[in-house]
Short mmCIF file of C-alpha atoms and ligand atoms in Angstrom, two decimals:
data_model
loop_
_atom_site.label_atom_id
_atom_site.label_comp_id
_atom_site.label_asym_id
_atom_site.label_seq_id
_atom_site.Cartn_x
_atom_site.Cartn_y
_atom_site.Cartn_z
CA MET A 1 89.56 76.45 66.41
CA ARG A 2 91.40 78.85 68.08
CA LYS A 3 89.31 80.88 70.66
CA LYS A 4 89.10 84.59 70.88
CA VAL A 5 89.51 86.00 74.25
CA VAL A 6 89.09 89.59 76.01
CA ALA A 7 90.32 89.47 79.40
CA GLY A 8 89.88 92.31 81.75
CA ASN A 9 92.74 93.07 84.29
CA TRP A 10 91.48 95.31 86.82
CA LYS A 11 94.88 95.62 88.47
CA CYS A 12 94.60 97.27 92.04
CA ASN A 13 91.36 99.28 91.28
CA THR A 14 87.87 99.04 92.85
CA THR A 15 86.56 98.32 96.39
CA LEU A 16 84.41 95.12 96.87
CA HIS A 17 81.31 96.74 96.19
CA GLU A 18 82.55 98.80 93.17
CA GLY A 19 84.00 95.58 91.58
CA VAL A 20 80.69 93.63 92.05
CA GLU A 21 78.92 96.27 90.48
CA LEU A 22 81.30 96.53 87.66
CA ALA A 23 81.00 92.60 87.19
CA LYS A 24 77.30 93.03 87.26
CA ALA A 25 77.32 95.82 84.70
CA VAL A 26 79.43 93.68 82.23
CA ASP A 27 77.33 90.39 82.82
CA LYS A 28 74.19 92.44 81.98
CA LEU A 29 75.77 93.93 78.75
CA ILE A 30 77.05 90.81 77.61
CA SER A 31 73.76 88.83 78.08
CA GLU A 32 72.02 91.58 75.95
CA LYS A 33 74.57 92.23 73.40
CA GLY A 34 78.04 90.39 73.80
CA ALA A 35 79.58 88.54 71.14
CA ALA A 36 78.63 84.86 71.65
CA ASP A 37 82.14 83.66 70.17
CA VAL A 38 84.23 85.75 72.69
CA VAL A 39 85.47 84.19 75.79
CA VAL A 40 85.16 86.98 78.48
CA VAL A 41 87.29 87.04 81.62
CA LEU A 42 87.45 89.32 84.50
CA GLY A 43 90.71 89.63 86.40
CA THR A 44 89.75 90.99 89.72
CA PRO A 45 91.71 91.55 92.88
CA PHE A 46 91.60 88.45 95.22
CA THR A 47 89.45 89.88 97.62
CA HIS A 48 86.63 90.02 95.11
CA LEU A 49 86.91 86.69 93.43
CA THR A 50 84.16 85.03 95.31
CA SER A 51 81.63 87.71 95.27
CA VAL A 52 82.44 88.41 91.60
CA VAL A 53 81.76 84.66 90.85
CA GLY A 54 78.53 84.82 92.56
CA ALA A 55 77.50 87.95 90.93
CA ILE A 56 77.73 86.67 87.28
CA ASP A 57 76.95 83.89 84.99
CA THR A 58 80.05 82.02 85.19
CA LYS A 59 78.89 79.70 82.06
CA ARG A 60 79.45 82.95 79.95
CA ILE A 61 82.15 84.83 81.92
CA GLY A 62 85.37 83.55 83.61
CA VAL A 63 87.03 85.04 86.51
CA ALA A 64 90.80 85.53 87.01
CA SER A 65 93.07 86.29 89.94
CA GLN A 66 96.02 88.59 88.85
CA ASN A 67 98.67 86.34 90.69
CA CYS A 68 98.88 83.41 92.98
CA ALA A 69 101.46 82.19 95.20
CA ALA A 70 104.63 80.32 94.35
CA GLU A 71 104.07 77.98 97.19
CA ALA A 72 101.19 75.35 97.56
CA LYS A 73 100.47 76.34 101.16
CA GLY A 74 102.12 76.94 104.76
CA ALA A 75 103.64 79.74 106.34
CA PHE A 76 103.72 82.19 103.68
CA THR A 77 102.10 85.48 105.28
CA GLY A 78 100.00 87.43 103.10
CA GLU A 79 100.10 84.90 99.99
CA VAL A 80 97.12 83.47 98.23
CA SER A 81 97.55 80.02 96.88
CA ALA A 82 96.49 78.59 93.38
CA ALA A 83 94.09 76.21 95.26
CA MET A 84 92.50 79.05 97.27
CA VAL A 85 92.12 81.00 93.86
CA LYS A 86 90.44 77.85 92.48
CA SER A 87 88.28 77.20 95.39
CA THR A 88 86.69 80.54 94.74
CA GLY A 89 85.05 79.14 91.43
CA SER A 90 87.81 81.13 89.47
CA GLN A 91 89.12 79.58 86.39
CA TYR A 92 91.91 81.77 85.45
CA VAL A 93 95.08 83.24 86.80
CA ILE A 94 97.17 85.98 85.15
CA LEU A 95 100.82 85.32 85.47
CA GLY A 96 104.11 87.24 84.36
CA HIS A 97 102.50 90.43 84.26
CA SER A 98 105.40 93.09 83.65
CA GLU A 99 104.26 94.96 86.97
CA ARG A 100 104.73 91.77 88.90
CA ARG A 101 107.96 91.27 87.28
CA GLU A 102 109.20 94.85 87.81
CA TYR A 103 107.76 95.70 91.08
CA TYR A 104 107.68 92.49 92.85
CA GLY A 105 110.71 90.77 91.54
CA GLU A 106 109.20 87.98 89.73
CA THR A 107 111.70 86.02 87.91
CA SER A 108 111.35 83.12 85.62
CA GLU A 109 112.21 80.77 88.19
CA ILE A 110 109.49 82.07 90.43
CA LEU A 111 107.05 82.11 87.36
CA ASN A 112 107.64 78.64 86.75
CA LYS A 113 106.74 77.55 90.23
CA LYS A 114 103.44 79.50 90.01
CA LEU A 115 102.46 78.11 86.55
CA ALA A 116 103.22 74.36 87.85
CA LEU A 117 100.87 75.21 90.87
CA ALA A 118 98.27 77.07 88.75
CA LEU A 119 98.17 73.92 86.18
CA GLU A 120 98.01 71.49 89.12
CA ASN A 121 94.96 73.24 90.45
CA GLY A 122 93.08 73.28 87.13
CA LEU A 123 93.51 77.11 86.71
CA THR A 124 94.17 78.47 83.28
CA PRO A 125 97.18 80.68 83.21
CA ILE A 126 97.04 84.04 81.23
CA TYR A 127 100.78 84.23 80.67
CA CYS A 128 102.28 87.55 79.99
CA CYS A 129 105.34 88.45 78.11
CA GLY A 130 106.69 91.77 76.58
CA GLU A 131 109.67 94.07 76.18
CA PRO A 132 110.61 97.36 77.93
CA LEU A 133 111.23 100.47 75.70
CA ASN A 134 115.08 100.36 75.70
CA ILE A 135 114.87 96.68 74.16
CA ARG A 136 112.23 97.97 71.55
CA ASN A 137 114.28 100.92 70.68
CA ALA A 138 117.50 98.52 70.33
CA GLY A 139 115.26 96.32 67.76
CA THR A 140 115.76 93.36 69.90
CA GLN A 141 112.25 92.95 71.05
CA VAL A 142 111.50 89.56 69.43
CA GLU A 143 114.57 87.89 70.87
CA TYR A 144 113.78 89.26 74.28
CA VAL A 145 110.18 88.12 74.25
CA ILE A 146 110.76 84.44 72.85
CA ASN A 147 113.51 84.39 75.66
CA GLN A 148 110.94 85.13 78.23
CA LEU A 149 108.98 82.28 76.65
CA GLU A 150 111.77 79.74 76.53
CA GLU A 151 112.66 80.25 80.19
CA THR A 152 109.09 79.69 81.33
CA ILE A 153 106.20 78.24 79.41
CA PHE A 154 108.16 76.50 76.68
CA GLN A 155 109.52 74.21 79.63
CA LEU A 156 106.11 73.05 80.05
CA SER A 157 104.78 69.55 78.51
CA GLU A 158 102.73 70.04 75.45
CA GLU A 159 99.59 68.95 77.21
CA ASP A 160 100.24 71.63 79.93
CA PHE A 161 101.11 74.22 77.31
CA LYS A 162 98.09 73.72 75.49
CA LYS A 163 96.07 74.85 78.45
CA LEU A 164 97.53 78.33 78.24
CA VAL A 165 96.47 81.66 77.02
CA ILE A 166 99.31 84.07 76.03
CA ALA A 167 99.14 87.80 76.21
CA TYR A 168 101.87 89.95 74.63
CA GLU A 169 102.07 93.21 76.35
CA PRO A 170 104.95 95.72 75.28
CA ILE A 171 105.65 97.35 78.73
CA TRP A 172 105.97 100.86 76.95
CA ALA A 173 102.33 100.67 75.91
CA ILE A 174 100.88 99.61 79.21
CA GLY A 175 98.98 102.63 80.86
CA THR A 176 100.48 104.89 78.71
CA GLY A 177 97.87 105.57 76.18
CA VAL A 178 100.72 104.62 73.54
CA THR A 179 99.51 101.42 71.62
CA ALA A 180 101.68 99.23 69.56
CA THR A 181 100.90 99.90 65.81
CA THR A 182 98.91 97.01 64.20
CA GLU A 183 102.19 96.11 62.45
CA GLN A 184 104.31 95.86 65.47
CA ALA A 185 101.52 93.75 67.31
CA GLN A 186 101.28 91.51 64.44
CA GLU A 187 105.02 91.07 63.83
CA MET A 188 105.45 90.09 67.52
CA HIS A 189 102.38 87.75 67.59
CA LYS A 190 103.49 85.90 64.44
CA SER A 191 107.04 85.72 65.80
CA ILE A 192 105.53 84.02 68.98
CA ARG A 193 103.11 81.70 66.89
CA ASP A 194 106.35 80.67 64.92
CA ALA A 195 108.32 79.82 67.98
CA ILE A 196 105.59 77.90 69.48
CA ALA A 197 105.22 76.19 66.03
CA ASP A 198 109.08 75.24 66.35
CA LYS A 199 108.81 74.07 69.73
CA PHE A 200 105.38 72.25 69.82
CA GLY A 201 104.53 71.77 66.15
CA ALA A 202 102.27 74.03 63.94
CA GLU A 203 98.84 72.58 65.22
CA VAL A 204 99.42 73.60 68.77
CA ALA A 205 100.58 77.09 67.47
CA ASP A 206 97.41 77.36 65.39
CA GLU A 207 95.36 76.70 68.40
CA MET A 208 96.93 79.15 70.84
CA SER A 209 95.20 82.17 71.78
CA LEU A 210 97.55 85.04 71.58
CA LEU A 211 96.34 88.51 73.18
CA TYR A 212 97.59 91.87 72.79
CA GLY A 213 97.72 94.11 75.96
CA GLY A 214 98.82 97.70 76.31
CA SER A 215 96.45 100.61 75.99
CA CYS A 216 94.04 98.50 74.20
CA ASN A 217 90.71 100.34 74.28
CA ALA A 218 87.12 100.76 72.73
CA LYS A 219 88.59 103.02 69.70
CA ASN A 220 91.67 100.76 68.72
CA ALA A 221 90.51 97.28 69.56
CA ASN A 222 88.94 96.86 66.18
CA GLU A 223 92.22 97.63 64.30
CA LEU A 224 94.21 95.59 66.51
CA PHE A 225 91.95 92.46 66.57
CA ALA A 226 91.87 92.58 62.72
CA ASN A 227 95.49 90.88 62.74
CA PRO A 228 95.53 87.50 61.67
CA ASP A 229 97.52 86.59 64.74
CA VAL A 230 95.80 88.63 67.44
CA ASP A 231 93.20 86.66 69.20
CA GLY A 232 92.08 89.35 71.68
CA GLY A 233 93.11 91.39 74.39
CA LEU A 234 94.39 91.73 77.93
CA ILE A 235 92.55 94.95 78.70
CA GLY A 236 93.63 97.31 81.74
CA GLY A 237 92.32 100.69 82.31
CA ALA A 238 89.25 100.34 79.72
CA SER A 239 88.12 97.20 81.51
CA LEU A 240 86.95 99.34 84.49
CA LYS A 241 84.39 100.79 82.36
CA ALA A 242 81.80 98.31 81.59
CA ASP A 243 80.56 100.22 78.25
CA ASP A 244 84.07 100.60 77.00
CA PHE A 245 84.86 96.85 77.92
CA ILE A 246 81.73 95.59 75.78
CA GLN A 247 82.78 97.52 72.88
CA ILE A 248 86.15 95.67 73.06
CA ILE A 249 84.50 92.38 73.43
CA ASN A 250 82.44 93.23 70.49
CA ALA A 251 85.32 94.79 68.33
CA TYR A 252 85.71 91.84 65.99
P1 PGA C 301 96.38 98.93 79.99
O1 PGA C 301 97.02 97.69 80.82
O2 PGA C 301 95.14 98.46 79.02
O3 PGA C 301 95.90 99.84 80.93
O4 PGA C 301 97.51 99.56 79.29
C1 PGA C 301 97.05 96.46 80.15
C2 PGA C 301 97.52 95.59 81.26
O5 PGA C 301 98.57 95.80 81.98
O6 PGA C 301 97.23 94.34 81.36
#
């Protein structure tokens, strides 16, 4: 059965101490009242991975980095490889986030290298896609997003593709307080699932967890998650407050 996933993306927020405290608070709330059938992931800064892994019940909560290097190792000052992320006990890596594409020039070519290294090292990529506002206004968002998939994850073997989690994040909704309507989210998720079915078959499409991201919060998660093709969320701002995050986890 398709998994429900709620993943936090802390972005460039929290000091090490604050991050560990946040992780512990989430861990405590989940052990008390977290929905048992939801896979929970915390996407922390690189510097926090090892400490967060040590501070939580990793059988219940997964840990993700928000990026990894496009090279396996070597003279790449400042980079953190997929093998390094894996060695912290983290199981996931967020790849293709629009902020990485826009501010750090991550192209499909770079993302394909990162995807391959993540998978080789046994990390589960949480692969992000989504359109900017001008594309949404032009009404070509479905073509735009499917093209992002065709250039990257649709190049993977079926065996590797099945290991992914996909997050649809309309760029105009990220951190803006503007959320896609349930109709807009469902339309895109259904289009993504149909494209997966065309490429890898209906069974693979049916099993794939498709998360929504973009100003998803404790108030609107319930409505968004009620869509048949929305299998959870990638949560930015609202994942920085344990009380809000647990409400999102329990929003089904
Ligand atoms: P947001 O961010 O929830 O703050 O809009 C989502 C994301 O970028 O993953």
